[in-house]
Coordinates of C-alpha atoms in Angstrom, one line a residue:
Chain A
M4 CA 18.7 50.6 -193.7
I5 CA 18.7 47.0 -194.9
Y6 CA 15.9 47.6 -197.1
L7 CA 13.8 44.6 -198.0
D8 CA 10.8 46.0 -199.3
N9 CA 12.0 45.4 -203.3
A10 CA 9.2 43.8 -204.0
A11 CA 7.0 47.1 -204.0
T12 CA 10.0 49.2 -205.1
T13 CA 13.2 48.3 -206.1
Y14 CA 15.8 50.6 -204.1
P15 CA 19.0 51.7 -204.4
K16 CA 18.7 51.9 -208.0
P17 CA 21.4 51.8 -210.4
P18 CA 23.3 55.3 -210.3
R19 CA 23.3 55.1 -214.3
V20 CA 19.9 55.2 -213.7
R21 CA 19.5 58.7 -211.6
Q22 CA 22.1 60.0 -214.6
A23 CA 19.2 59.0 -217.1
V24 CA 17.0 60.2 -214.5
G25 CA 18.6 63.6 -214.3
E26 CA 19.9 63.7 -218.0
A27 CA 16.3 63.9 -219.1
L28 CA 15.3 66.3 -217.2
T29 CA 18.5 68.5 -218.6
A30 CA 19.6 67.6 -222.2
L31 CA 16.5 66.5 -223.7
G32 CA 13.4 68.7 -221.5
A33 CA 11.8 68.6 -224.9
N34 CA 8.0 66.9 -225.3
P35 CA 8.7 63.8 -227.5
G36 CA 6.3 63.2 -230.3
R37 CA 5.3 66.9 -230.5
G38 CA 7.5 69.5 -232.0
G39 CA 10.2 69.7 -234.9
Y40 CA 13.1 71.4 -233.8
P41 CA 15.8 69.5 -232.8
M42 CA 15.6 69.0 -229.3
A43 CA 12.3 68.1 -229.8
V44 CA 12.9 65.0 -232.2
A45 CA 16.5 64.7 -229.7
A46 CA 13.7 62.9 -227.1
T47 CA 11.4 61.2 -229.6
Q48 CA 14.1 60.1 -230.8
A49 CA 15.4 59.0 -227.3
V50 CA 11.5 57.2 -226.2
Y51 CA 11.8 55.5 -229.4
R52 CA 15.4 54.2 -229.1
C53 CA 13.6 52.5 -225.4
R54 CA 10.5 51.2 -227.1
E55 CA 13.2 49.4 -229.7
E56 CA 15.0 48.4 -226.4
A57 CA 12.1 47.0 -224.1
A58 CA 10.6 45.2 -227.1
A59 CA 13.9 43.6 -227.8
F60 CA 14.3 43.1 -224.4
F61 CA 10.5 41.0 -224.1
G62 CA 11.0 39.4 -227.9
L63 CA 8.9 41.7 -229.9
A64 CA 9.5 41.9 -233.3
D65 CA 7.7 45.5 -232.9
P66 CA 8.3 48.0 -231.1
A67 CA 5.1 50.1 -231.8
C68 CA 3.7 46.8 -229.9
V69 CA 5.5 48.7 -226.7
S70 CA 3.6 50.9 -225.6
F71 CA 4.1 53.6 -221.9
Q72 CA 2.6 53.7 -219.6
P73 CA 2.4 55.2 -215.6
G74 CA 2.9 51.8 -214.6
C75 CA 1.6 48.5 -214.7
T76 CA -1.6 48.8 -213.0
Q77 CA -2.7 50.9 -215.6
A78 CA -1.2 48.7 -218.1
V79 CA -4.2 45.6 -216.8
N80 CA -6.5 48.4 -216.9
Q81 CA -5.9 49.8 -220.4
V82 CA -5.8 45.8 -221.2
L83 CA -10.0 44.7 -219.4
H84 CA -11.6 47.8 -220.0
G85 CA -10.3 48.3 -222.9
L86 CA -11.1 44.5 -224.3
L87 CA -14.1 43.4 -222.6
N88 CA -17.8 44.1 -222.5
P89 CA -20.9 43.3 -220.9
G90 CA -21.6 39.3 -221.7
D91 CA -18.0 38.6 -221.2
H92 CA -16.6 36.5 -219.1
L93 CA -13.1 37.0 -217.9
L94 CA -11.1 34.2 -215.6
I95 CA -8.3 36.2 -212.9
S96 CA -6.3 33.7 -210.6
D97 CA -6.9 33.4 -206.7
L98 CA -3.0 35.0 -206.6
E99 CA -4.1 37.5 -208.5
H100 CA -3.0 41.9 -206.4
N101 CA -5.8 44.9 -206.4
A102 CA -3.6 45.7 -209.7
V103 CA -6.5 43.2 -210.9
L104 CA -8.8 42.4 -209.1
R105 CA -10.3 45.7 -209.1
P106 CA -11.4 46.4 -212.4
A107 CA -12.7 43.2 -212.8
N108 CA -14.8 43.7 -210.1
A109 CA -15.6 47.4 -211.6
L110 CA -16.0 44.8 -214.5
A111 CA -18.3 42.9 -212.7
A112 CA -20.4 46.2 -211.4
R113 CA -21.2 46.1 -215.7
G114 CA -21.7 43.1 -216.7
V115 CA -19.2 41.6 -217.5
A116 CA -19.2 38.1 -215.3
V117 CA -15.6 37.3 -213.7
T118 CA -13.9 34.0 -212.6
V119 CA -11.6 34.1 -209.4
V120 CA -9.7 30.6 -210.9
P121 CA -8.2 28.1 -208.2
T122 CA -4.2 27.7 -208.5
V123 CA -2.1 24.9 -207.5
P124 CA 0.8 26.0 -206.5
G125 CA 3.9 23.6 -207.3
D126 CA 1.5 21.7 -210.0
G127 CA 1.5 23.4 -212.9
D128 CA -0.7 20.9 -214.4
A129 CA -3.4 21.0 -211.6
T130 CA -3.9 24.7 -211.8
L131 CA -4.4 24.3 -216.1
D132 CA -7.3 21.7 -215.1
A133 CA -9.0 24.3 -213.5
F134 CA -8.8 27.2 -215.8
R135 CA -9.8 24.9 -218.1
K136 CA -12.6 24.2 -215.4
A137 CA -13.5 27.0 -215.8
L138 CA -13.9 28.0 -219.2
R139 CA -16.8 29.6 -220.7
P140 CA -18.1 29.9 -224.2
T141 CA -18.2 34.1 -223.7
T142 CA -14.6 33.9 -222.1
R143 CA -12.9 36.3 -223.1
L144 CA -9.2 37.4 -221.2
A145 CA -7.4 35.2 -218.9
V146 CA -5.8 37.4 -216.1
C147 CA -2.9 35.5 -214.5
T148 CA 0.4 36.5 -212.3
Q149 CA 3.4 35.2 -213.2
A150 CA 4.3 35.0 -210.0
S151 CA 2.4 35.3 -207.2
N152 CA 3.7 38.7 -205.2
V153 CA 3.4 37.7 -201.5
W154 CA 3.8 33.6 -201.7
G155 CA 6.4 34.1 -204.5
F156 CA 5.6 31.2 -206.4
R157 CA 5.5 31.0 -209.6
L158 CA 2.9 30.1 -212.3
P159 CA 3.0 28.2 -215.7
V160 CA 1.9 31.3 -217.9
E161 CA 3.5 29.9 -221.2
R162 CA 1.7 26.6 -220.8
L163 CA -2.0 28.4 -219.8
A164 CA -0.9 30.6 -222.7
A165 CA -1.1 27.2 -224.9
L166 CA -3.9 25.8 -223.4
L167 CA -6.4 28.8 -223.7
H168 CA -5.4 29.9 -227.9
Q169 CA -7.2 26.2 -227.9
Y170 CA -10.1 28.1 -227.6
N171 CA -8.7 31.4 -228.6
V172 CA -9.0 33.7 -225.5
P173 CA -5.7 35.7 -225.4
L174 CA -4.2 35.7 -221.6
C175 CA -2.4 38.7 -220.0
V176 CA 0.1 38.3 -218.4
D177 CA 1.0 40.6 -214.7
A178 CA 4.7 40.3 -214.7
A179 CA 4.7 43.2 -212.0
Q180 CA 7.5 40.5 -209.2
S181 CA 8.9 38.8 -213.2
A182 CA 9.6 41.0 -215.2
G183 CA 13.6 41.7 -215.1
L184 CA 14.0 38.1 -213.1
V185 CA 12.4 35.0 -215.7
P186 CA 12.9 35.9 -218.7
I187 CA 10.3 36.4 -221.4
D188 CA 9.7 36.8 -224.9
L189 CA 6.3 37.3 -225.7
E190 CA 6.3 36.2 -230.1
A191 CA 7.9 32.4 -228.2
S192 CA 6.3 32.6 -224.9
G193 CA 2.5 32.9 -226.8
I194 CA 1.7 35.7 -223.6
D195 CA -0.8 38.1 -225.7
F196 CA -0.5 41.4 -223.5
L197 CA 2.4 42.0 -220.4
C198 CA 1.8 44.2 -218.0
V199 CA 5.1 45.4 -216.2
P200 CA 6.3 48.3 -213.9
G201 CA 8.7 50.9 -214.7
H202 CA 10.7 50.5 -210.7
K203 CA 10.5 47.3 -210.2
G204 CA 12.9 44.7 -211.6
L205 CA 13.7 46.7 -214.1
Y206 CA 15.2 48.6 -211.6
G207 CA 13.5 52.1 -213.2
P208 CA 12.0 55.4 -211.5
M209 CA 8.5 55.3 -210.3
G210 CA 5.9 56.2 -212.1
V211 CA 6.4 54.7 -215.5
G212 CA 5.6 51.1 -217.1
L213 CA 4.8 49.3 -220.4
L214 CA 2.2 47.0 -221.8
L215 CA 3.1 44.9 -224.7
C216 CA 0.8 43.7 -227.1
R217 CA 2.3 40.7 -228.9
Q218 CA 0.3 41.7 -231.7
P219 CA -1.4 44.9 -233.1
E220 CA -5.0 42.5 -233.1
P221 CA -7.0 43.0 -230.8
L222 CA -7.5 46.8 -230.7
L223 CA -7.8 47.9 -227.8
R224 CA -10.6 50.4 -226.7
S225 CA -7.9 53.6 -225.0
L226 CA -8.6 53.9 -221.6
I227 CA -8.4 57.4 -221.5
Q228 CA -8.3 59.7 -225.0
G229 CA -6.2 62.7 -225.5
G230 CA -3.0 64.3 -227.6
T231 CA -0.8 61.8 -229.2
G232 CA 0.8 64.8 -231.6
T233 CA -0.6 63.0 -234.6
R234 CA -4.0 64.2 -236.7
S235 CA -4.6 66.5 -234.6
R236 CA -7.4 67.4 -236.6
R237 CA -9.6 64.8 -235.7
G238 CA -11.5 64.1 -232.8
E239 CA -11.2 60.4 -231.8
Q240 CA -8.6 58.3 -230.7
P241 CA -5.2 57.7 -232.7
A242 CA -5.8 53.7 -234.5
E243 CA -2.4 53.4 -234.4
L244 CA 0.1 51.9 -231.8
P245 CA 1.5 52.4 -229.9
E246 CA -0.3 56.5 -229.7
R247 CA -3.8 54.9 -229.3
Y248 CA -3.1 53.3 -225.7
E249 CA -0.4 56.5 -224.5
A250 CA -2.6 59.7 -224.9
G251 CA -0.9 62.9 -223.3
T252 CA 2.3 63.6 -222.4
L253 CA 4.9 61.4 -221.6
N254 CA 7.1 60.2 -219.0
L255 CA 10.2 61.3 -220.3
P256 CA 12.2 61.5 -217.5
G257 CA 11.2 57.6 -216.6
I258 CA 11.4 56.0 -219.3
L259 CA 15.2 57.3 -219.8
G260 CA 15.9 55.6 -216.7
L261 CA 13.4 52.7 -217.3
Q262 CA 16.3 52.2 -220.1
A263 CA 19.2 52.6 -218.0
G264 CA 17.5 50.1 -215.8
A265 CA 16.6 47.4 -218.0
A266 CA 19.9 47.9 -219.3
F267 CA 21.9 47.5 -215.8
V268 CA 19.6 44.3 -215.7
R269 CA 20.5 42.8 -219.2
S270 CA 24.3 43.7 -217.9
Q271 CA 23.7 41.1 -215.3
G272 CA 21.2 39.3 -217.4
P273 CA 18.4 38.4 -215.4
E274 CA 18.5 34.9 -215.0
T275 CA 22.2 35.8 -213.2
L276 CA 19.5 38.0 -210.9
W277 CA 16.9 35.1 -210.3
R278 CA 19.5 33.1 -209.2
R279 CA 21.4 34.6 -206.8
E280 CA 17.9 36.5 -205.2
T281 CA 16.6 32.9 -204.6
E282 CA 19.2 31.4 -203.4
L283 CA 19.4 34.4 -200.9
T284 CA 15.5 34.4 -200.5
A285 CA 16.5 30.7 -199.4
R286 CA 19.3 31.2 -196.3
L287 CA 17.2 33.6 -195.4
W288 CA 13.8 31.2 -194.9
D289 CA 17.2 28.7 -193.3
R290 CA 18.0 31.1 -191.0
L291 CA 14.5 32.3 -189.9
R292 CA 13.3 28.3 -190.5
A293 CA 15.2 28.3 -187.1
L294 CA 13.8 30.6 -185.2
P295 CA 11.0 28.9 -182.9
R296 CA 8.8 32.4 -183.4
V297 CA 9.0 32.7 -186.6
R298 CA 5.7 30.9 -188.9
L299 CA 6.8 30.5 -192.7
F300 CA 4.0 29.3 -194.9
T301 CA 6.0 28.1 -197.5
P302 CA 8.0 25.3 -199.0
R303 CA 12.2 26.9 -199.5
P304 CA 12.5 28.7 -202.5
A305 CA 15.0 27.3 -205.2
W306 CA 15.2 28.0 -208.8
P307 CA 13.4 28.4 -211.0
E308 CA 9.8 27.6 -209.1
A309 CA 10.0 31.1 -207.0
L310 CA 10.8 34.8 -207.0
P311 CA 13.1 36.6 -204.3
V312 CA 9.3 37.0 -201.9
L313 CA 9.2 35.7 -199.1
S314 CA 5.9 36.5 -195.8
F315 CA 6.0 35.3 -192.8
T316 CA 3.9 35.9 -189.1
V317 CA 6.5 35.8 -186.1
E318 CA 3.6 34.9 -183.1
G319 CA 3.5 37.0 -180.3
L320 CA 3.6 39.9 -182.6
S321 CA 0.8 41.7 -184.9
C322 CA 2.7 41.7 -188.8
E323 CA 2.4 45.5 -188.4
E324 CA 4.1 45.8 -185.0
A325 CA 6.6 43.2 -186.1
A326 CA 8.3 45.3 -189.1
H327 CA 7.0 48.8 -186.8
R328 CA 10.1 47.5 -184.1
L329 CA 12.3 45.9 -187.1
G330 CA 12.0 49.5 -188.8
Q331 CA 12.9 50.9 -185.6
K332 CA 16.6 48.6 -185.7
G333 CA 16.5 49.6 -189.3
L334 CA 15.0 46.6 -191.0
A335 CA 12.7 48.0 -194.2
L336 CA 9.9 45.1 -194.1
R337 CA 6.3 45.1 -196.0
A338 CA 3.0 44.1 -193.4
G339 CA -0.5 43.8 -194.4
L340 CA -2.4 42.2 -197.6
H341 CA 0.1 43.8 -200.1
C342 CA -2.9 44.3 -201.9
A343 CA -3.6 41.1 -202.5
P344 CA -5.7 39.5 -200.1
L345 CA -6.6 36.6 -202.3
A346 CA -3.6 35.3 -202.3
H347 CA -3.7 36.1 -198.4
E348 CA -7.5 34.4 -198.7
K349 CA -5.5 30.8 -200.0
L350 CA -3.3 30.1 -197.6
G351 CA -5.1 31.7 -194.4
T352 CA -3.3 35.0 -193.8
L353 CA -6.1 37.3 -194.3
E354 CA -6.2 38.6 -190.5
T355 CA -3.4 38.6 -189.8
G356 CA -1.5 39.9 -193.0
T357 CA 2.1 38.8 -192.5
L358 CA 6.0 40.4 -193.0
R359 CA 7.4 39.9 -196.0
A360 CA 11.2 40.2 -197.5
S361 CA 12.2 40.7 -200.9
L362 CA 15.2 41.0 -201.5
S363 CA 17.4 42.4 -205.0
A364 CA 20.4 42.7 -207.3
F365 CA 21.8 44.7 -204.2
T366 CA 20.9 42.9 -200.9
R367 CA 24.3 41.1 -199.4
R368 CA 24.6 37.9 -198.0
E369 CA 24.8 40.0 -194.8
E370 CA 22.2 41.9 -194.5
V371 CA 19.9 38.9 -195.2
D372 CA 21.9 37.5 -191.9
A373 CA 21.4 40.4 -190.2
A374 CA 17.6 40.7 -190.7
A375 CA 17.4 37.5 -189.9
R376 CA 19.5 37.9 -186.2
L377 CA 17.3 41.0 -186.1
I378 CA 13.9 39.5 -185.9
G379 CA 15.0 36.8 -184.1
S380 CA 15.6 38.7 -182.0
L381 CA 12.5 40.7 -181.1
G382 CA 10.2 40.2 -178.0
G383 CA 6.8 39.6 -176.9
K384 CA 4.5 42.0 -177.2
Chain B
M10 CA 12.5 66.6 -251.8
T11 CA 10.2 64.7 -251.0
F12 CA 8.2 63.8 -247.7
L13 CA 6.6 61.0 -246.5
T14 CA 4.1 61.2 -243.9
L15 CA 3.9 58.2 -241.9
G16 CA 1.0 58.1 -239.1
S17 CA 3.1 57.5 -236.0
A18 CA 6.1 59.1 -235.3
T19 CA 7.4 55.6 -234.2
A20 CA 6.1 54.6 -237.5
A21 CA 8.5 57.3 -238.9
Q22 CA 11.5 56.1 -237.3
R23 CA 10.9 53.0 -237.7
A24 CA 10.8 53.3 -241.2
K25 CA 14.3 55.7 -241.0
A26 CA 15.7 52.2 -238.9
L27 CA 15.4 50.9 -242.3
L28 CA 15.9 52.9 -245.4
S29 CA 18.8 53.9 -243.0
R30 CA 19.4 49.3 -243.2
R31 CA 19.3 50.3 -246.7
G32 CA 21.7 53.3 -247.2
I33 CA 18.7 55.6 -247.4
R34 CA 19.3 59.0 -246.5
S35 CA 15.8 61.1 -244.5
Q36 CA 15.0 63.5 -241.5
L37 CA 12.6 62.8 -239.8
R38 CA 10.0 65.8 -240.4
R39 CA 6.6 67.7 -238.4
R40 CA 4.1 68.5 -241.4
T41 CA 1.0 70.1 -240.9
G42 CA -1.8 68.5 -243.1
P43 CA -5.3 66.9 -243.6
Q44 CA -5.0 65.5 -240.6
G45 CA -3.3 67.2 -238.9
C46 CA -0.1 67.7 -237.2
Q47 CA 2.1 64.6 -238.3
W48 CA 5.6 62.8 -238.5
S49 CA 7.1 62.7 -242.4
L50 CA 9.9 61.5 -243.5
A51 CA 12.8 64.1 -245.9
L52 CA 14.0 61.9 -248.1
P53 CA 16.7 63.7 -250.8
G54 CA 16.1 61.6 -252.9
R55 CA 15.6 57.2 -254.0
V56 CA 12.3 57.7 -253.4
A57 CA 11.2 54.9 -255.8
E58 CA 12.9 53.0 -254.2
A59 CA 12.7 53.8 -250.2
R60 CA 8.4 53.2 -251.5
A61 CA 8.3 50.3 -252.5
L62 CA 10.7 49.3 -249.0
L63 CA 8.5 50.5 -246.7
A64 CA 5.3 48.9 -248.9
Q65 CA 7.5 45.4 -248.5
A66 CA 8.1 45.7 -244.6
G67 CA 4.4 47.0 -243.8
I68 CA 5.2 50.2 -242.4
P69 CA 2.1 52.4 -244.3
V70 CA 3.5 55.6 -246.4
E71 CA -0.1 57.5 -245.8
A72 CA 1.2 60.6 -248.4
V73 CA 3.5 61.9 -250.9
S74 CA 4.5 64.8 -251.1
A75 CA 7.3 67.3 -252.9
G76 CA 9.1 70.7 -252.4
G77 CA 7.9 73.4 -249.3
R78 CA 4.3 71.3 -249.5
P79 CA 2.6 69.3 -247.2

């Protein structure tokens, strides 16, 4: 199988990730943070090392500002539900995934005003202007994806953070498609909250993600409450980070798998991976452009403006039928709206959806060429 | 042995790493105190120096106790 659905989850995972998950289940089977016997302390220390490495990877001085989450979606929800109150105003970009749109809409039903800001792909100044114009005195938070999961457009989140800070508005960045490719330094970038999946560009297993807070303040309300292994006589969720955002048993196999995946990314160099995957995506774009029935919607991907994601349609075939036929021939692509109706509405594909090809560190040039040939061989209806 | 109670497992390990860099030995310990289960650092010595270093680093010590008592 040629796997080009890495924007959904990267596959395959590096061998060391599989080893780390296995070791967590065998050598470190105790509940981290809960017991004082040697195996439990070893598990606690293993989690802390991963926290330290994640902090260093994303440019944070304090590992306590790194919390482990079940995924990027939960990290986004933690920020939105933890910060916003009725009467507050929230800005989100028009490229957001449902991980942002749905909690925003849930909050809107409870009295939070939400504005969807029109971005201008390729024009950072115009995008910043749009955010500036949308600001209100009550704006309490802005959420922006670092890159569209449908179109691969990259947004100027560092400049946006600087703009928003002039108005004392924090920025939450959804790094679902960019973490592990685009180098991110929280201290330098000014991003206030960074939401990261473990199972995409960091090559960890599913079921683990990160929420990184540039500073302990503002303290968010905890999304869920429960045991933390500390202050157990108290009936309230502790104020200390990261425990405040980590109720319940941590996913130790996931965390150690994420640590191993991030180590793989570090060993390759995120920017090296990003350049290589974008070049291969551009190669795929070239080959698809030569196919008369294929319609492309975005310019030829170029580093550093694009991420390795490419969406297209095939004339005469629904995207689902095309994906089904290609799947039968051994090519894995994702069809539909990619949980991002706003992004599809923006480029006029809300009714049809698209086929999406997304690459990883393990995608080979021959696979890209073979994928283009398979797409070119698709028959009509 | 002296026990320094810290706010969380993360704070205790941050403190342990800091003290280790200064050559101060410590062990992570779980203990039950007035607030319930807590993480502590057990120190065989150099307690005053350790407390000063932690204060300097902004890591709050919530309680200090000696021997086997929480």
